[in-house]
Amino acid sequence: MIRIGVIGHGYWGPNLVRNFAEQPDARVTRVCDRRPERLAPVERRYPGVGVTTDPVALITAPDVDAVAIATPVAHHLELAMAALREGKHVLVEKPIAATSDEASRLIDEAQRRGLVLMVDHTFVYTSAVQKMRELAQTGELGEIYYYDSVRINLGLFQHDVNVLWDLAVHDLSIMDFVLQRQPAVVSATGLAHVPGQPANIAYMTMFFDGGLIAHVHANWLAPVKVRRTLLGGSRRMIVFDDLEASEKIKVYDRGISVDRSPENVYQMLVGYRTGDMWAPQLAVKEALSVEAAHFLDCITAGTTPETGGDAGFRVVRLLEAATDSMTNQGRPVEIHGAVAL
Amino acid sequence: MIRIGVIGHGYWGPNLVRNFAEQPDARVTRVCDRRPERLAPVERRYPGVGVTTDPVALITAPDVDAVAIATPVAHHLELAMAALREGKHVLVEKPIAATSDEASRLIDEAQRRGLVLMVDHTFVYTSAVQKMRELAQTGELGEIYYYDSVRINLGLFQHDVNVLWDLAVHDLSIMDFVLQRQPAVVSATGLAHVPGQPANIAYMTMFFDGGLIAHVHANWLAPVKVRRTLLGGSRRMIVFDDLEASEKIKVYDRGISVDRSPENVYQMLVGYRTGDMWAPQLAVKEALSVEAAHFLDCITAGTTPETGGDAGFRVVRLLEAATDSMTNQGRPVEIHGAVAL
Amino acid sequence: MIRIGVIGHGYWGPNLVRNFAEQPDARVTRVCDRRPERLAPVERRYPGVGVTTDPVALITAPDVDAVAIATPVAHHLELAMAALREGKHVLVEKPIAATSDEASRLIDEAQRRGLVLMVDHTFVYTSAVQKMRELAQTGELGEIYYYDSVRINLGLFQHDVNVLWDLAVHDLSIMDFVLQRQPAVVSATGLAHVPGQPANIAYMTMFFDGGLIAHVHANWLAPVKVRRTLLGGSRRMIVFDDLEASEKIKVYDRGISVDRSPENVYQMLVGYRTGDMWAPQLAVKEALSVEAAHFLDCITAGTTPETGGDAGFRVVRLLEAATDSMTNQGRPVEIHGAVAL
Amino acid sequence: MIRIGVIGHGYWGPNLVRNFAEQPDARVTRVCDRRPERLAPVERRYPGVGVTTDPVALITAPDVDAVAIATPVAHHLELAMAALREGKHVLVEKPIAATSDEASRLIDEAQRRGLVLMVDHTFVYTSAVQKMRELAQTGELGEIYYYDSVRINLGLFQHDVNVLWDLAVHDLSIMDFVLQRQPAVVSATGLAHVPGQPANIAYMTMFFDGGLIAHVHANWLAPVKVRRTLLGGSRRMIVFDDLEASEKIKVYDRGISVDRSPENVYQMLVGYRTGDMWAPQLAVKEALSVEAAHFLDCITAGTTPETGGDAGFRVVRLLEAATDSMTNQGRPVEIHGAVAL
């Protein structure tokens, strides 16, 4: 029985509390929020859970084995570090930290102490993304050619981070999991329509070694909501539309075949292939529940997290590079140490 | 009665022939194609039309007042220049020429001789794009914030130009017409999945002076066909989906309002507004027919073309800049002389 | 402060408990279910609420002013009648009773005792249906020509009632509210694909006096989920698609105009009109919360329920007639006393 | 080389002329229309074709081997009979005749003379319908449970026939071909919103022997165009949406399985099955071209037409029964001689 403390009970925290409360092998023992009015619903719904406005009290409590952190990103380093230093396992909201350097420090600390450090890349635990990964990694798609994602809607303008840190972070975490490869160069463009504020519309291209390119369009100022990802391969291509109720993943037997035989050395032949479409049935499970169970399993069985600190680091490093490139209207920025952590 | 000669009778030429043949004030007198087998259907369908495999014969024929050119872009300069020098008005397929320098030379020649030089930016003559322009230019949308277009499908890989010259050219011509403004800086990224060939997937960002940004995604290797443009303004936003049968244009009363009053000088307030959606009824007319009539009107009444040589020049200049930026993974390229021609 | 007792805590009961619990002027004091295991979550979530497996105990409890009944329809008469006889106001799940005769008896009892009897026609309290009613009743649509609804999906086969009682009941309650008119004749057809069971696919036509026709298609065995209603008028027509996330109601300026002028007496002229489409912004409120507040208002302020016992009666009477017609392959069945109750 | 004469050059006739003109084994020799102005375009486009306003002249012309009839249905009997009596093969527009009795007479005449009599049920020759038939007849769908079709739009009100004869005729011809079974009983309802005119909205249920039911909704007064057919089987179900550009046919691995084993004699068990969806690639061919080739093949090789006079008869018989039932608000009408012709 793992005893969980949750810090931050705003928008996302209640989901963490509910999902950990429903795990047979866990118990939520404490919840912390600096705003007392955010704790009232906890007391009403979960009479046995201790509440506090002091995160240190939660972190140091003897009946807390693991800490889930759902605060603004500015506090991730401080809170996660304090928890690790108390010997507590940590699940932290995405992005894992405000900088890749902060992420590195958390990874080091967790590694040194043999603790689980996991980042809440929730989408990775959906049936749709698991299916995409399976199709990509088993070769069903052939050679992967591109990854293209649009994540736009009329969304809250944030004052501390640009739209990539809010929306593209989802795509980068999905991409990291599905492709199992890391970009070498990033070029990003964007604009802030409210002067003095972070960019609310942004475009981000990533170049990989080998013939693979990725792109994300993130926008807080779109009249319609779009959540659509294309994953193009030499054999098959996927359209992942997260707003589709029942057919989120469609697999198309379409593409081109390039004839590189010696006879055609002087003329590259491209053949077109169109074929069936197939929408696999996906399991209906709440992703956060799957993730909570996985976090517990990592603690008790020593499993390596699907979304460990290293995944969090890689995503933040891309966001940093994109933000950098964006201030220079798309000037490319190299990702150092792309392959190894 | 304007007598029209059409050069090039491959994919698009027959549409030019048919649409000019249906104009009450025009007559197609001659059609040229280098491939005799492409002329057979002309003779069958239009017994009175003279056919030839020699473009010079067509251009110099006394019964030709205006020449419509639908050949590969490599021949545009030579053929259009020859026609202008013979005193013939010219309508040329998009893109107007292979380089902006070539476009300039054509513009100069037409101007010097007082002839009509028009480029076939067909989309400009659709009811949907005319409606977008009207909404943008009458202030219905408020201040224009962004223009975002996706034009992708499983399309023929071309060997001489990259995908921007084939697909984005439509978006750039629409944008030029709707916004009536020109970008100052271009950043583009892309990739060729067939080695040694032009890029088949590309992303292109354009920065304008003032808070306006534009982006185009063009892709020959997509499993699904998408033709969707977002036009975001401070008061209203448009979604233009060209694949919608009956509601191509949707206007959303959605957006943000920024409070810049003095009291709020220390805190920028963003208000969110959601409201009705409205899909205006659009006239059902073939765009090329509207365009053909407009070309004739420019010749007879001296009207300035909606898509004159200058529009063709501006579009080609953007394609050049994007192709340049693309070879440098997004490095921004300035557009010189952005405001005036 | 109205004290509410809820009988039945299966699929729908928890929604009643939650929505009444959130009303400022109400308190849920007691919950009853015959299955003790269904009461455990109540005790966990609402520590102050008394639970019981005995409905009589709940009905007769002095701290219960009104009873909400969410049991199978077979128990509606007995429980609602018992509650009314104890002087308690009643909100009963749809359909109000198993027969129109039972519904009549409940109406009489409530009337005699001056108590509120309301049926939970939830859809009536959605913003979409309220908007349809407004457009229909203010003359925006012109003369109403037809009402057509499709409500199909792969749904649970029920053993006691046919698919009309499970699915069409929603459409009939919406129709009753939107049209404010009652059919004179019903013809229904259907089939049971599992021998010995009630029909799982059914079609139901309703004829009104004057030129109005209505039709409902209900189906438990459809591969896709459809929830779409067409409401056709002489001036405008509505498409209500309940599965659309943000544009549930679309109003079309389309239709025909019939020229009945004397000169055209020998030839009826039909003019076609196509025009804009408009999707009004709808308030985002949980229908059951609106309904709960309305029920409380009926009790305290004496307001007449939008969905009183009489609406419940009219819907059940139609279901009876349709079931009768269905056994005779569509033979029409007259509705007696269509206008008054 | 079969020489074709086409009678009727209004809306559909030009398609017949064009498709027969493109067949390698046929030649269109003559075209007839009572309105001389309808013949002008034939002379312009097809200089070698003889035109006439007199159908008898066409029918009796020695250079006509087969006659295609695309006139209003009122003339089908007279023209087709005259052609058969002249020893000409006949292809007639749907519906084959104004009454089933007329259809019978044509069938008899053709049979007696050993001539081909085919009805232009065009949809039968589309790839989508051919695929549906294949899936239904090879057992892929299991036992067929229902056929449900919606065919609605803002369409021209016709003055001589009700909406079933104009729209449902398509569904009935598809159904006849896909199911290879004939209904035993018909119940139909509908309404005319223009007084004195035929019904412009209609619903038609068909009962088959065995557990199969079919339904068609036809409507000339709908704000949106819908062309959607559901075909439900015990193993799989199909959604055929003719307005989908690229995925007209979707096959769902969804359904129920009924456990009829002896142990469950007292309780019927229904199991639910949800699974993948699959959209087969369909060939892109013009249906009328396939049909024209088939007609020629029937003449030259003696093949039995897929849509012979008997299919035309069966469809008309259903339309008659439905029209009859509709005048009695759904009263069921038996189809006599359902199995054999």
mmCIF file of C-alpha atoms in Angstrom, chain C residues 144-148 150 152 154-159 185-197 201 203 205 207 210-215 217 219-224 226 228 230-233 237-239 252 254-256 258 260 267-270 272-274 326 328-332, chain D residues 144-148 150 152 154-159 185-197 201 203 205 207 210-215 217 219-224 226 228 230-233 237-239 252 254-256 258 260 267-270 272-274 326 328-332:
data_model
loop_
_atom_site.group_PDB
_atom_site.id
_atom_site.type_symbol
_atom_site.label_atom_id
_atom_site.label_comp_id
_atom_site.label_asym_id
_atom_site.label_seq_id
_atom_site.Cartn_x
_atom_site.Cartn_y
_atom_site.Cartn_z
ATOM 1 C CA ILE C 144 -43.864 23.949 -38.922
ATOM 2 C CA TYR C 145 -43.868 21.252 -41.603
ATOM 3 C CA TYR C 146 -42.127 18.258 -40.054
ATOM 4 C CA TYR C 147 -40.167 16.907 -37.118
ATOM 5 C CA ASP C 148 -37.765 14.057 -37.883
ATOM 6 C CA VAL C 150 -32.928 9.589 -35.476
ATOM 7 C CA ILE C 152 -29.659 5.045 -32.765
ATOM 8 C CA LEU C 154 -25.347 -0.089 -30.201
ATOM 9 C CA GLY C 155 -27.349 -0.040 -27.003
ATOM 10 C CA LEU C 156 -28.393 -2.418 -24.271
ATOM 11 C CA PHE C 157 -31.317 -4.614 -25.295
ATOM 12 C CA GLN C 158 -33.997 -4.248 -22.663
ATOM 13 C CA HIS C 159 -36.215 -7.133 -21.739
ATOM 14 C CA VAL C 185 -52.766 9.424 -35.459
ATOM 15 C CA VAL C 186 -49.738 7.144 -34.968
ATOM 16 C CA SER C 187 -48.337 4.484 -37.270
ATOM 17 C CA ALA C 188 -45.323 2.483 -36.127
ATOM 18 C CA THR C 189 -43.307 -0.424 -37.436
ATOM 19 C CA GLY C 190 -40.467 -2.411 -35.937
ATOM 20 C CA LEU C 191 -38.872 -5.767 -35.380
ATOM 21 C CA ALA C 192 -37.333 -7.885 -32.635
ATOM 22 C CA HIS C 193 -34.175 -9.613 -33.790
ATOM 23 C CA VAL C 194 -33.990 -11.670 -30.615
ATOM 24 C CA PRO C 195 -36.998 -13.985 -30.623
ATOM 25 C CA GLY C 196 -39.407 -13.474 -27.766
ATOM 26 C CA GLN C 197 -37.938 -10.100 -26.881
ATOM 27 C CA ILE C 201 -35.535 -1.393 -34.068
ATOM 28 C CA TYR C 203 -39.967 3.554 -36.768
ATOM 29 C CA THR C 205 -44.797 8.291 -37.710
ATOM 30 C CA PHE C 207 -49.801 12.763 -38.005
ATOM 31 C CA GLY C 210 -52.884 20.579 -40.210
ATOM 32 C CA GLY C 211 -49.879 19.949 -42.420
ATOM 33 C CA LEU C 212 -47.472 18.574 -39.826
ATOM 34 C CA ILE C 213 -45.878 15.145 -39.683
ATOM 35 C CA ALA C 214 -43.338 13.702 -37.253
ATOM 36 C CA HIS C 215 -41.138 10.619 -37.376
ATOM 37 C CA HIS C 217 -36.215 6.168 -35.801
ATOM 38 C CA ASN C 219 -32.489 1.441 -32.921
ATOM 39 C CA TRP C 220 -30.421 -0.498 -30.375
ATOM 40 C CA LEU C 221 -28.461 -2.301 -33.069
ATOM 41 C CA ALA C 222 -26.734 0.441 -35.042
ATOM 42 C CA PRO C 223 -22.963 0.413 -35.596
ATOM 43 C CA VAL C 224 -22.717 4.166 -35.085
ATOM 44 C CA VAL C 226 -26.616 9.157 -34.224
ATOM 45 C CA ARG C 228 -30.039 14.045 -35.064
ATOM 46 C CA LEU C 230 -34.584 17.950 -38.273
ATOM 47 C CA LEU C 231 -37.268 20.546 -37.679
ATOM 48 C CA GLY C 232 -38.575 21.892 -40.974
ATOM 49 C CA GLY C 233 -40.556 25.083 -41.260
ATOM 50 C CA MET C 237 -35.230 24.774 -40.789
ATOM 51 C CA ILE C 238 -33.198 23.471 -37.871
ATOM 52 C CA VAL C 239 -30.718 20.625 -37.641
ATOM 53 C CA TYR C 252 -30.899 27.218 -42.184
ATOM 54 C CA ARG C 254 -33.696 27.454 -46.679
ATOM 55 C CA GLY C 255 -37.044 26.304 -47.837
ATOM 56 C CA ILE C 256 -39.772 26.698 -50.354
ATOM 57 C CA VAL C 258 -45.648 28.337 -52.244
ATOM 58 C CA ARG C 260 -51.150 30.520 -53.751
ATOM 59 C CA GLN C 267 -50.655 25.952 -61.349
ATOM 60 C CA MET C 268 -49.142 25.687 -57.926
ATOM 61 C CA LEU C 269 -45.809 27.468 -57.984
ATOM 62 C CA VAL C 270 -43.060 26.397 -55.672
ATOM 63 C CA TYR C 272 -36.861 27.536 -53.773
ATOM 64 C CA ARG C 273 -34.905 29.581 -51.305
ATOM 65 C CA THR C 274 -31.375 28.901 -50.157
ATOM 66 C CA MET C 326 -46.277 -1.919 -34.306
ATOM 67 C CA ASN C 328 -50.022 -4.661 -36.664
ATOM 68 C CA GLN C 329 -47.211 -3.686 -39.015
ATOM 69 C CA GLY C 330 -48.045 -0.014 -39.139
ATOM 70 C CA ARG C 331 -51.815 -0.020 -38.961
ATOM 71 C CA PRO C 332 -52.699 3.552 -37.907
ATOM 72 C CA ILE D 144 -28.913 -9.564 -42.394
ATOM 73 C CA TYR D 145 -31.043 -7.817 -39.772
ATOM 74 C CA TYR D 146 -32.030 -4.482 -41.299
ATOM 75 C CA TYR D 147 -31.565 -2.051 -44.158
ATOM 76 C CA ASP D 148 -32.104 1.616 -43.346
ATOM 77 C CA VAL D 150 -32.048 8.244 -45.612
ATOM 78 C CA ILE D 152 -33.078 13.775 -48.263
ATOM 79 C CA LEU D 154 -33.859 20.470 -50.733
ATOM 80 C CA GLY D 155 -35.036 19.017 -54.029
ATOM 81 C CA LEU D 156 -37.355 19.918 -56.842
ATOM 82 C CA PHE D 157 -40.975 19.204 -56.009
ATOM 83 C CA GLN D 158 -42.371 17.016 -58.756
ATOM 84 C CA HIS D 159 -45.963 17.348 -59.839
ATOM 85 C CA VAL D 185 -45.485 -6.320 -46.580
ATOM 86 C CA VAL D 186 -45.111 -2.545 -46.977
ATOM 87 C CA SER D 187 -46.241 0.240 -44.662
ATOM 88 C CA ALA D 188 -45.665 3.834 -45.708
ATOM 89 C CA THR D 189 -46.509 7.265 -44.371
ATOM 90 C CA GLY D 190 -46.006 10.721 -45.778
ATOM 91 C CA LEU D 191 -47.371 14.185 -46.308
ATOM 92 C CA ALA D 192 -47.776 16.772 -49.042
ATOM 93 C CA HIS D 193 -47.005 20.257 -47.756
ATOM 94 C CA VAL D 194 -48.235 21.849 -50.967
ATOM 95 C CA PRO D 195 -51.976 21.172 -51.155
ATOM 96 C CA GLY D 196 -53.065 19.102 -54.115
ATOM 97 C CA GLN D 197 -49.563 17.940 -54.846
ATOM 98 C CA ILE D 201 -41.854 13.725 -47.369
ATOM 99 C CA TYR D 203 -41.291 7.057 -44.789
ATOM 100 C CA THR D 205 -41.089 0.281 -43.984
ATOM 101 C CA PHE D 207 -41.142 -6.428 -43.837
ATOM 102 C CA GLY D 210 -37.521 -14.002 -41.630
ATOM 103 C CA GLY D 211 -36.066 -11.424 -39.289
ATOM 104 C CA LEU D 212 -35.362 -8.657 -41.780
ATOM 105 C CA ILE D 213 -36.818 -5.155 -41.926
ATOM 106 C CA ALA D 214 -36.073 -2.256 -44.253
ATOM 107 C CA HIS D 215 -36.877 1.436 -44.081
ATOM 108 C CA HIS D 217 -36.795 8.099 -45.515
ATOM 109 C CA ASN D 219 -37.656 14.107 -48.301
ATOM 110 C CA TRP D 220 -37.560 16.987 -50.794
ATOM 111 C CA LEU D 221 -37.722 19.591 -48.056
ATOM 112 C CA ALA D 222 -34.627 18.989 -45.949
ATOM 113 C CA PRO D 223 -32.146 21.782 -45.210
ATOM 114 C CA VAL D 224 -29.192 19.463 -45.639
ATOM 115 C CA VAL D 226 -28.070 13.235 -46.568
ATOM 116 C CA ARG D 228 -26.781 7.403 -45.794
ATOM 117 C CA LEU D 230 -27.104 1.337 -42.721
ATOM 118 C CA LEU D 231 -26.952 -2.366 -43.389
ATOM 119 C CA GLY D 232 -26.988 -4.328 -40.148
ATOM 120 C CA GLY D 233 -25.970 -7.947 -39.882
ATOM 121 C CA MET D 237 -22.595 -3.772 -40.108
ATOM 122 C CA ILE D 238 -22.064 -1.332 -42.935
ATOM 123 C CA VAL D 239 -22.497 2.419 -43.113
ATOM 124 C CA TYR D 252 -17.957 -2.241 -38.438
ATOM 125 C CA ARG D 254 -19.872 -4.564 -34.091
ATOM 126 C CA GLY D 255 -23.028 -6.317 -33.132
ATOM 127 C CA ILE D 256 -24.696 -8.640 -30.746
ATOM 128 C CA VAL D 258 -27.528 -14.169 -29.089
ATOM 129 C CA ARG D 260 -29.656 -19.769 -27.811
ATOM 130 C CA GLN D 267 -32.999 -16.477 -20.196
ATOM 131 C CA MET D 268 -32.064 -15.088 -23.543
ATOM 132 C CA LEU D 269 -28.502 -13.835 -23.350
ATOM 133 C CA VAL D 270 -27.361 -11.031 -25.573
ATOM 134 C CA TYR D 272 -22.284 -7.127 -27.158
ATOM 135 C CA ARG D 273 -19.345 -6.976 -29.472
ATOM 136 C CA THR D 274 -17.423 -3.891 -30.463
ATOM 137 C CA MET D 326 -49.468 6.125 -47.668
ATOM 138 C CA ASN D 328 -54.125 5.140 -45.547
ATOM 139 C CA GLN D 329 -51.622 6.511 -43.027
ATOM 140 C CA GLY D 330 -49.468 3.428 -42.883
ATOM 141 C CA ARG D 331 -52.004 0.633 -43.238
ATOM 142 C CA PRO D 332 -49.895 -2.390 -44.251
#
